[in-house]
Amino acid sequence: MFRFCSILLLTLLPLAAFAGPDGRIRVIDGDTFEIAGQTVRMHGIDALENGQTCTTDQGSVWECGAWSTQEVRARFQGRYAACQQVDIDRYDRIVARCAVDGADMGRTIVRAGLATAYRRYSMEYDLDEKAAAVAAIGIWGAQFTAPATFRADERAATLQGATAPDANCVIKGNISRSGRIYHMPHNRDYERTGINPANGERWFCTEAEARAAGWRAARN
């Protein structure tokens, strides 16, 4: 009996460890929310960035990234979500599947044409995206760059010419959704991290200088 209970406990523990968070939703953007004080990135979907635009068939430019966020906020702000953690991303955000009143949030968002299916990580919403695209719902009523491609282009533009002004000051003080994080040359994301002084980002000469300015060390 003891052996059986021990095996059962070991089987249940991983599920319990990945439960949540549950709580009221504060919408950050089309695929990212604050729930129970934690930043949650929806698993399997990828919304347009707030700065993205779409072009209609008539040639008009549409602020579709900001529109997507507004629509998701109108649907979910303040509602109660129950989530199941899937992973932690490189920005230290919880990646999770979430439901509101029993309905999968990711599926609702993709079906409404407010985000794309993020096939790099999941095929779960592939058919939902295809249905929205065929019906030209939401963002599918215009032409747009895939969110992942848009971010890659933005990073490339930021990184171009992003060299330390002083060879002795090579610590990158980056600002992301996770806050102010400094990256050392040995860190995993150092090379891909760009510094844009116009956004308050900066270079540091020492870790002590970075910490004193309010930045924290990257975890990888």
PDB file of C-alpha atoms in Angstrom:
ATOM      1  CA  MET A   1       0.000   0.000   0.000  1.00  0.00           C
ATOM      2  CA  PHE A   2       2.799   2.401   0.905  1.00  0.00           C
ATOM      3  CA  ARG A   3       4.548   1.630  -2.373  1.00  0.00           C
ATOM      4  CA  PHE A   4       1.337   2.288  -4.330  1.00  0.00           C
ATOM      5  CA  CYS A   5       0.728   5.607  -2.568  1.00  0.00           C
ATOM      6  CA  SER A   6       4.321   6.689  -3.166  1.00  0.00           C
ATOM      7  CA  ILE A   7       4.040   5.954  -6.873  1.00  0.00           C
ATOM      8  CA  LEU A   8       0.710   7.796  -7.049  1.00  0.00           C
ATOM      9  CA  LEU A   9       2.187  10.817  -5.277  1.00  0.00           C
ATOM     10  CA  LEU A  10       5.149  10.950  -7.637  1.00  0.00           C
ATOM     11  CA  THR A  11       2.750  10.755 -10.573  1.00  0.00           C
ATOM     12  CA  LEU A  12       0.598  13.633  -9.309  1.00  0.00           C
ATOM     13  CA  LEU A  13       3.351  15.999  -8.165  1.00  0.00           C
ATOM     14  CA  PRO A  14       4.469  17.179 -11.634  1.00  0.00           C
ATOM     15  CA  LEU A  15       0.875  18.053 -12.518  1.00  0.00           C
ATOM     16  CA  ALA A  16       0.433  20.051  -9.329  1.00  0.00           C
ATOM     17  CA  ALA A  17       3.749  21.811  -9.869  1.00  0.00           C
ATOM     18  CA  PHE A  18       2.566  23.129 -13.230  1.00  0.00           C
ATOM     19  CA  ALA A  19      -0.953  24.182 -12.213  1.00  0.00           C
ATOM     20  CA  GLY A  20      -1.903  27.846 -12.405  1.00  0.00           C
ATOM     21  CA  PRO A  21      -1.701  30.721 -12.167  1.00  0.00           C
ATOM     22  CA  ASP A  22      -5.410  31.459 -11.773  1.00  0.00           C
ATOM     23  CA  GLY A  23      -6.891  34.902 -11.290  1.00  0.00           C
ATOM     24  CA  ARG A  24      -8.225  38.104 -12.818  1.00  0.00           C
ATOM     25  CA  ILE A  25      -6.773  39.088 -16.179  1.00  0.00           C
ATOM     26  CA  ARG A  26      -4.938  42.288 -16.995  1.00  0.00           C
ATOM     27  CA  VAL A  27      -4.268  42.395 -20.733  1.00  0.00           C
ATOM     28  CA  ILE A  28      -0.746  43.480 -21.700  1.00  0.00           C
ATOM     29  CA  ASP A  29      -1.060  42.736 -25.416  1.00  0.00           C
ATOM     30  CA  GLY A  30      -2.779  40.279 -27.715  1.00  0.00           C
ATOM     31  CA  ASP A  31      -1.048  37.190 -26.340  1.00  0.00           C
ATOM     32  CA  THR A  32       0.405  38.307 -23.007  1.00  0.00           C
ATOM     33  CA  PHE A  33      -1.441  38.871 -19.742  1.00  0.00           C
ATOM     34  CA  GLU A  34      -0.874  39.543 -16.081  1.00  0.00           C
ATOM     35  CA  ILE A  35      -2.671  36.941 -13.980  1.00  0.00           C
ATOM     36  CA  ALA A  36      -2.329  36.737 -10.202  1.00  0.00           C
ATOM     37  CA  GLY A  37       0.603  39.142 -10.380  1.00  0.00           C
ATOM     38  CA  GLN A  38       2.519  37.010 -12.890  1.00  0.00           C
ATOM     39  CA  THR A  39       3.213  37.624 -16.575  1.00  0.00           C
ATOM     40  CA  VAL A  40       1.655  34.875 -18.685  1.00  0.00           C
ATOM     41  CA  ARG A  41       2.394  34.282 -22.379  1.00  0.00           C
ATOM     42  CA  MET A  42      -0.311  32.244 -24.092  1.00  0.00           C
ATOM     43  CA  HIS A  43       0.911  28.903 -25.414  1.00  0.00           C
ATOM     44  CA  GLY A  44       0.452  28.191 -29.115  1.00  0.00           C
ATOM     45  CA  ILE A  45      -0.578  31.649 -30.340  1.00  0.00           C
ATOM     46  CA  ASP A  46       1.331  34.670 -31.591  1.00  0.00           C
ATOM     47  CA  ALA A  47      -0.356  38.082 -31.760  1.00  0.00           C
ATOM     48  CA  LEU A  48       0.823  41.004 -33.837  1.00  0.00           C
ATOM     49  CA  GLU A  49       3.059  43.436 -31.993  1.00  0.00           C
ATOM     50  CA  ASN A  50       1.513  46.736 -30.909  1.00  0.00           C
ATOM     51  CA  GLY A  51       3.662  48.633 -33.417  1.00  0.00           C
ATOM     52  CA  GLN A  52       2.675  46.473 -36.390  1.00  0.00           C
ATOM     53  CA  THR A  53       0.517  47.685 -39.241  1.00  0.00           C
ATOM     54  CA  CYS A  54      -1.552  45.874 -41.852  1.00  0.00           C
ATOM     55  CA  THR A  55      -2.373  46.955 -45.396  1.00  0.00           C
ATOM     56  CA  THR A  56      -5.890  46.585 -46.736  1.00  0.00           C
ATOM     57  CA  ASP A  57      -6.688  45.567 -50.307  1.00  0.00           C
ATOM     58  CA  GLN A  58      -7.420  49.249 -50.976  1.00  0.00           C
ATOM     59  CA  GLY A  59      -3.879  50.157 -49.880  1.00  0.00           C
ATOM     60  CA  SER A  60      -4.822  51.741 -46.560  1.00  0.00           C
ATOM     61  CA  VAL A  61      -2.456  51.255 -43.633  1.00  0.00           C
ATOM     62  CA  TRP A  62      -4.158  49.963 -40.501  1.00  0.00           C
ATOM     63  CA  GLU A  63      -2.766  49.932 -36.952  1.00  0.00           C
ATOM     64  CA  CYS A  64      -3.774  46.297 -36.616  1.00  0.00           C
ATOM     65  CA  GLY A  65      -1.320  45.398 -33.837  1.00  0.00           C
ATOM     66  CA  ALA A  66      -2.806  47.963 -31.465  1.00  0.00           C
ATOM     67  CA  TRP A  67      -6.303  47.010 -32.646  1.00  0.00           C
ATOM     68  CA  SER A  68      -5.669  43.365 -31.778  1.00  0.00           C
ATOM     69  CA  THR A  69      -4.628  44.310 -28.249  1.00  0.00           C
ATOM     70  CA  GLN A  70      -7.707  46.500 -27.829  1.00  0.00           C
ATOM     71  CA  GLU A  71     -10.013  43.708 -28.994  1.00  0.00           C
ATOM     72  CA  VAL A  72      -8.426  41.138 -26.684  1.00  0.00           C
ATOM     73  CA  ARG A  73      -8.685  43.631 -23.809  1.00  0.00           C
ATOM     74  CA  ALA A  74     -12.367  44.211 -24.522  1.00  0.00           C
ATOM     75  CA  ARG A  75     -13.010  40.459 -24.375  1.00  0.00           C
ATOM     76  CA  PHE A  76     -10.902  39.461 -21.383  1.00  0.00           C
ATOM     77  CA  GLN A  77      -9.892  42.385 -19.159  1.00  0.00           C
ATOM     78  CA  GLY A  78     -10.935  41.720 -15.565  1.00  0.00           C
ATOM     79  CA  ARG A  79     -12.297  38.238 -16.220  1.00  0.00           C
ATOM     80  CA  TYR A  80     -11.163  35.193 -14.254  1.00  0.00           C
ATOM     81  CA  ALA A  81      -8.769  32.787 -15.976  1.00  0.00           C
ATOM     82  CA  ALA A  82      -7.710  29.289 -14.980  1.00  0.00           C
ATOM     83  CA  CYS A  83      -4.318  28.406 -16.434  1.00  0.00           C
ATOM     84  CA  GLN A  84      -2.071  25.391 -16.841  1.00  0.00           C
ATOM     85  CA  GLN A  85       1.631  26.193 -17.081  1.00  0.00           C
ATOM     86  CA  VAL A  86       3.464  24.655 -20.048  1.00  0.00           C
ATOM     87  CA  ASP A  87       6.895  26.289 -19.891  1.00  0.00           C
ATOM     88  CA  ILE A  88       8.958  29.352 -18.938  1.00  0.00           C
ATOM     89  CA  ASP A  89      10.222  31.423 -21.880  1.00  0.00           C
ATOM     90  CA  ARG A  90      13.523  33.262 -22.248  1.00  0.00           C
ATOM     91  CA  TYR A  91      11.955  36.423 -20.842  1.00  0.00           C
ATOM     92  CA  ASP A  92      11.076  34.519 -17.636  1.00  0.00           C
ATOM     93  CA  ARG A  93       7.388  34.620 -18.471  1.00  0.00           C
ATOM     94  CA  ILE A  94       5.070  31.725 -17.713  1.00  0.00           C
ATOM     95  CA  VAL A  95       3.872  30.061 -20.918  1.00  0.00           C
ATOM     96  CA  ALA A  96       0.427  28.594 -20.296  1.00  0.00           C
ATOM     97  CA  ARG A  97      -2.882  27.437 -21.674  1.00  0.00           C
ATOM     98  CA  CYS A  98      -5.704  29.415 -20.080  1.00  0.00           C
ATOM     99  CA  ALA A  99      -9.475  29.175 -20.048  1.00  0.00           C
ATOM    100  CA  VAL A 100     -12.241  31.647 -19.207  1.00  0.00           C
ATOM    101  CA  ASP A 101     -15.627  30.146 -18.307  1.00  0.00           C
ATOM    102  CA  GLY A 102     -14.306  26.834 -19.631  1.00  0.00           C
ATOM    103  CA  ALA A 103     -13.434  28.235 -23.083  1.00  0.00           C
ATOM    104  CA  ASP A 104      -9.822  28.033 -24.283  1.00  0.00           C
ATOM    105  CA  MET A 105      -8.538  31.618 -24.546  1.00  0.00           C
ATOM    106  CA  GLY A 106      -6.003  30.776 -27.241  1.00  0.00           C
ATOM    107  CA  ARG A 107      -8.650  29.203 -29.445  1.00  0.00           C
ATOM    108  CA  THR A 108     -11.043  32.114 -28.899  1.00  0.00           C
ATOM    109  CA  ILE A 109      -8.378  34.668 -29.843  1.00  0.00           C
ATOM    110  CA  VAL A 110      -7.194  32.830 -32.962  1.00  0.00           C
ATOM    111  CA  ARG A 111     -10.732  32.081 -34.182  1.00  0.00           C
ATOM    112  CA  ALA A 112     -11.576  35.782 -33.873  1.00  0.00           C
ATOM    113  CA  GLY A 113      -8.672  36.714 -36.142  1.00  0.00           C
ATOM    114  CA  LEU A 114      -6.825  38.495 -33.330  1.00  0.00           C
ATOM    115  CA  ALA A 115      -3.662  36.366 -33.428  1.00  0.00           C
ATOM    116  CA  THR A 116      -1.932  33.703 -35.480  1.00  0.00           C
ATOM    117  CA  ALA A 117      -1.287  30.075 -34.567  1.00  0.00           C
ATOM    118  CA  TYR A 118       2.309  29.790 -33.328  1.00  0.00           C
ATOM    119  CA  ARG A 119       3.161  26.566 -35.175  1.00  0.00           C
ATOM    120  CA  ARG A 120       6.779  26.696 -34.095  1.00  0.00           C
ATOM    121  CA  TYR A 121       5.601  25.593 -30.654  1.00  0.00           C
ATOM    122  CA  SER A 122       2.204  23.979 -31.238  1.00  0.00           C
ATOM    123  CA  MET A 123      -0.189  22.869 -33.975  1.00  0.00           C
ATOM    124  CA  GLU A 124      -3.107  23.093 -31.558  1.00  0.00           C
ATOM    125  CA  TYR A 125      -4.707  26.130 -33.210  1.00  0.00           C
ATOM    126  CA  ASP A 126      -3.743  25.420 -36.819  1.00  0.00           C
ATOM    127  CA  LEU A 127      -7.286  24.730 -38.009  1.00  0.00           C
ATOM    128  CA  ASP A 128      -8.671  27.687 -36.052  1.00  0.00           C
ATOM    129  CA  GLU A 129      -6.287  30.015 -37.854  1.00  0.00           C
ATOM    130  CA  LYS A 130      -7.134  28.518 -41.238  1.00  0.00           C
ATOM    131  CA  ALA A 131     -10.849  29.013 -40.606  1.00  0.00           C
ATOM    132  CA  ALA A 132     -10.292  32.673 -39.669  1.00  0.00           C
ATOM    133  CA  ALA A 133      -8.062  33.224 -42.713  1.00  0.00           C
ATOM    134  CA  VAL A 134     -10.574  31.693 -45.139  1.00  0.00           C
ATOM    135  CA  ALA A 135     -13.324  33.895 -43.704  1.00  0.00           C
ATOM    136  CA  ALA A 136     -11.032  36.982 -43.737  1.00  0.00           C
ATOM    137  CA  ILE A 137     -11.816  37.635 -40.087  1.00  0.00           C
ATOM    138  CA  GLY A 138      -9.865  40.257 -38.137  1.00  0.00           C
ATOM    139  CA  ILE A 139      -6.251  40.607 -39.223  1.00  0.00           C
ATOM    140  CA  TRP A 140      -6.909  38.156 -42.058  1.00  0.00           C
ATOM    141  CA  GLY A 141      -8.893  40.861 -43.831  1.00  0.00           C
ATOM    142  CA  ALA A 142      -5.604  42.583 -44.657  1.00  0.00           C
ATOM    143  CA  GLN A 143      -1.970  41.845 -45.468  1.00  0.00           C
ATOM    144  CA  PHE A 144       0.568  41.696 -42.652  1.00  0.00           C
ATOM    145  CA  THR A 145       3.969  40.368 -41.701  1.00  0.00           C
ATOM    146  CA  ALA A 146       3.987  37.322 -39.438  1.00  0.00           C
ATOM    147  CA  PRO A 147       4.675  38.495 -35.865  1.00  0.00           C
ATOM    148  CA  ALA A 148       7.820  36.339 -35.505  1.00  0.00           C
ATOM    149  CA  THR A 149       9.217  37.771 -38.753  1.00  0.00           C
ATOM    150  CA  PHE A 150       8.370  41.311 -37.637  1.00  0.00           C
ATOM    151  CA  ARG A 151      10.245  40.792 -34.355  1.00  0.00           C
ATOM    152  CA  ALA A 152      13.233  39.283 -36.146  1.00  0.00           C
ATOM    153  CA  ASP A 153      13.396  42.281 -38.482  1.00  0.00           C
ATOM    154  CA  GLU A 154      13.165  44.655 -35.522  1.00  0.00           C
ATOM    155  CA  ARG A 155      15.985  42.839 -33.733  1.00  0.00           C
ATOM    156  CA  ALA A 156      18.146  42.898 -36.846  1.00  0.00           C
ATOM    157  CA  ALA A 157      17.632  46.645 -37.209  1.00  0.00           C
ATOM    158  CA  THR A 158      18.450  47.182 -33.550  1.00  0.00           C
ATOM    159  CA  LEU A 159      21.535  44.987 -33.613  1.00  0.00           C
ATOM    160  CA  GLN A 160      22.943  46.574 -36.744  1.00  0.00           C
ATOM    161  CA  GLY A 161      25.871  48.688 -35.582  1.00  0.00           C
ATOM    162  CA  ALA A 162      25.098  47.952 -31.919  1.00  0.00           C
ATOM    163  CA  THR A 163      28.656  47.852 -30.665  1.00  0.00           C
ATOM    164  CA  ALA A 164      29.866  49.007 -27.284  1.00  0.00           C
ATOM    165  CA  PRO A 165      31.183  52.594 -27.388  1.00  0.00           C
ATOM    166  CA  ASP A 166      33.945  51.534 -25.009  1.00  0.00           C
ATOM    167  CA  ALA A 167      35.750  48.189 -25.251  1.00  0.00           C
ATOM    168  CA  ASN A 168      35.785  48.052 -21.453  1.00  0.00           C
ATOM    169  CA  CYS A 169      32.031  48.584 -21.146  1.00  0.00           C
ATOM    170  CA  VAL A 170      30.401  45.627 -22.867  1.00  0.00           C
ATOM    171  CA  ILE A 171      27.577  44.744 -20.478  1.00  0.00           C
ATOM    172  CA  LYS A 172      24.211  45.222 -22.195  1.00  0.00           C
ATOM    173  CA  GLY A 173      21.458  46.852 -20.140  1.00  0.00           C
ATOM    174  CA  ASN A 174      18.310  45.732 -21.933  1.00  0.00           C
ATOM    175  CA  ILE A 175      14.671  46.581 -21.092  1.00  0.00           C
ATOM    176  CA  SER A 176      12.080  43.889 -21.806  1.00  0.00           C
ATOM    177  CA  ARG A 177       8.649  42.888 -20.542  1.00  0.00           C
ATOM    178  CA  SER A 178      10.428  41.192 -17.667  1.00  0.00           C
ATOM    179  CA  GLY A 179      12.049  44.456 -16.592  1.00  0.00           C
ATOM    180  CA  ARG A 180      15.582  45.824 -16.682  1.00  0.00           C
ATOM    181  CA  ILE A 181      18.031  42.987 -17.324  1.00  0.00           C
ATOM    182  CA  TYR A 182      21.745  43.141 -17.971  1.00  0.00           C
ATOM    183  CA  HIS A 183      23.496  40.618 -20.190  1.00  0.00           C
ATOM    184  CA  MET A 184      27.140  39.604 -19.853  1.00  0.00           C
ATOM    185  CA  PRO A 185      29.091  38.414 -22.941  1.00  0.00           C
ATOM    186  CA  HIS A 186      28.816  34.801 -21.726  1.00  0.00           C
ATOM    187  CA  ASN A 187      25.016  34.914 -21.397  1.00  0.00           C
ATOM    188  CA  ARG A 188      22.889  32.911 -23.835  1.00  0.00           C
ATOM    189  CA  ASP A 189      21.038  35.883 -25.344  1.00  0.00           C
ATOM    190  CA  TYR A 190      23.922  38.359 -25.369  1.00  0.00           C
ATOM    191  CA  GLU A 191      24.501  38.363 -29.128  1.00  0.00           C
ATOM    192  CA  ARG A 192      20.840  38.725 -30.030  1.00  0.00           C
ATOM    193  CA  THR A 193      20.236  41.505 -27.502  1.00  0.00           C
ATOM    194  CA  GLY A 194      20.314  45.008 -28.926  1.00  0.00           C
ATOM    195  CA  ILE A 195      20.740  48.299 -27.094  1.00  0.00           C
ATOM    196  CA  ASN A 196      18.531  51.249 -27.993  1.00  0.00           C
ATOM    197  CA  PRO A 197      19.438  54.331 -25.919  1.00  0.00           C
ATOM    198  CA  ALA A 198      16.257  56.066 -27.101  1.00  0.00           C
ATOM    199  CA  ASN A 199      14.298  53.478 -25.095  1.00  0.00           C
ATOM    200  CA  GLY A 200      16.378  53.948 -21.955  1.00  0.00           C
ATOM    201  CA  GLU A 201      18.701  51.003 -22.608  1.00  0.00           C
ATOM    202  CA  ARG A 202      22.421  51.418 -21.983  1.00  0.00           C
ATOM    203  CA  TRP A 203      25.886  49.892 -21.719  1.00  0.00           C
ATOM    204  CA  PHE A 204      27.597  49.183 -18.410  1.00  0.00           C
ATOM    205  CA  CYS A 205      31.249  48.741 -17.513  1.00  0.00           C
ATOM    206  CA  THR A 206      30.732  46.581 -14.407  1.00  0.00           C
ATOM    207  CA  GLU A 207      28.003  44.425 -12.893  1.00  0.00           C
ATOM    208  CA  ALA A 208      28.066  46.606  -9.789  1.00  0.00           C
ATOM    209  CA  GLU A 209      27.284  49.640 -11.949  1.00  0.00           C
ATOM    210  CA  ALA A 210      24.391  47.813 -13.612  1.00  0.00           C
ATOM    211  CA  ARG A 211      22.892  46.665 -10.316  1.00  0.00           C
ATOM    212  CA  ALA A 212      23.238  50.133  -8.793  1.00  0.00           C
ATOM    213  CA  ALA A 213      21.300  51.536 -11.763  1.00  0.00           C
ATOM    214  CA  GLY A 214      18.426  49.090 -11.144  1.00  0.00           C
ATOM    215  CA  TRP A 215      19.187  46.300 -13.619  1.00  0.00           C
ATOM    216  CA  ARG A 216      19.249  42.622 -12.636  1.00  0.00           C
ATOM    217  CA  ALA A 217      21.389  39.834 -14.066  1.00  0.00           C
ATOM    218  CA  ALA A 218      20.071  37.628 -16.890  1.00  0.00           C
ATOM    219  CA  ARG A 219      19.364  34.103 -15.659  1.00  0.00           C
ATOM    220  CA  ASN A 220      20.885  32.347 -18.665  1.00  0.00           C
TER     221      ASN A 220
END
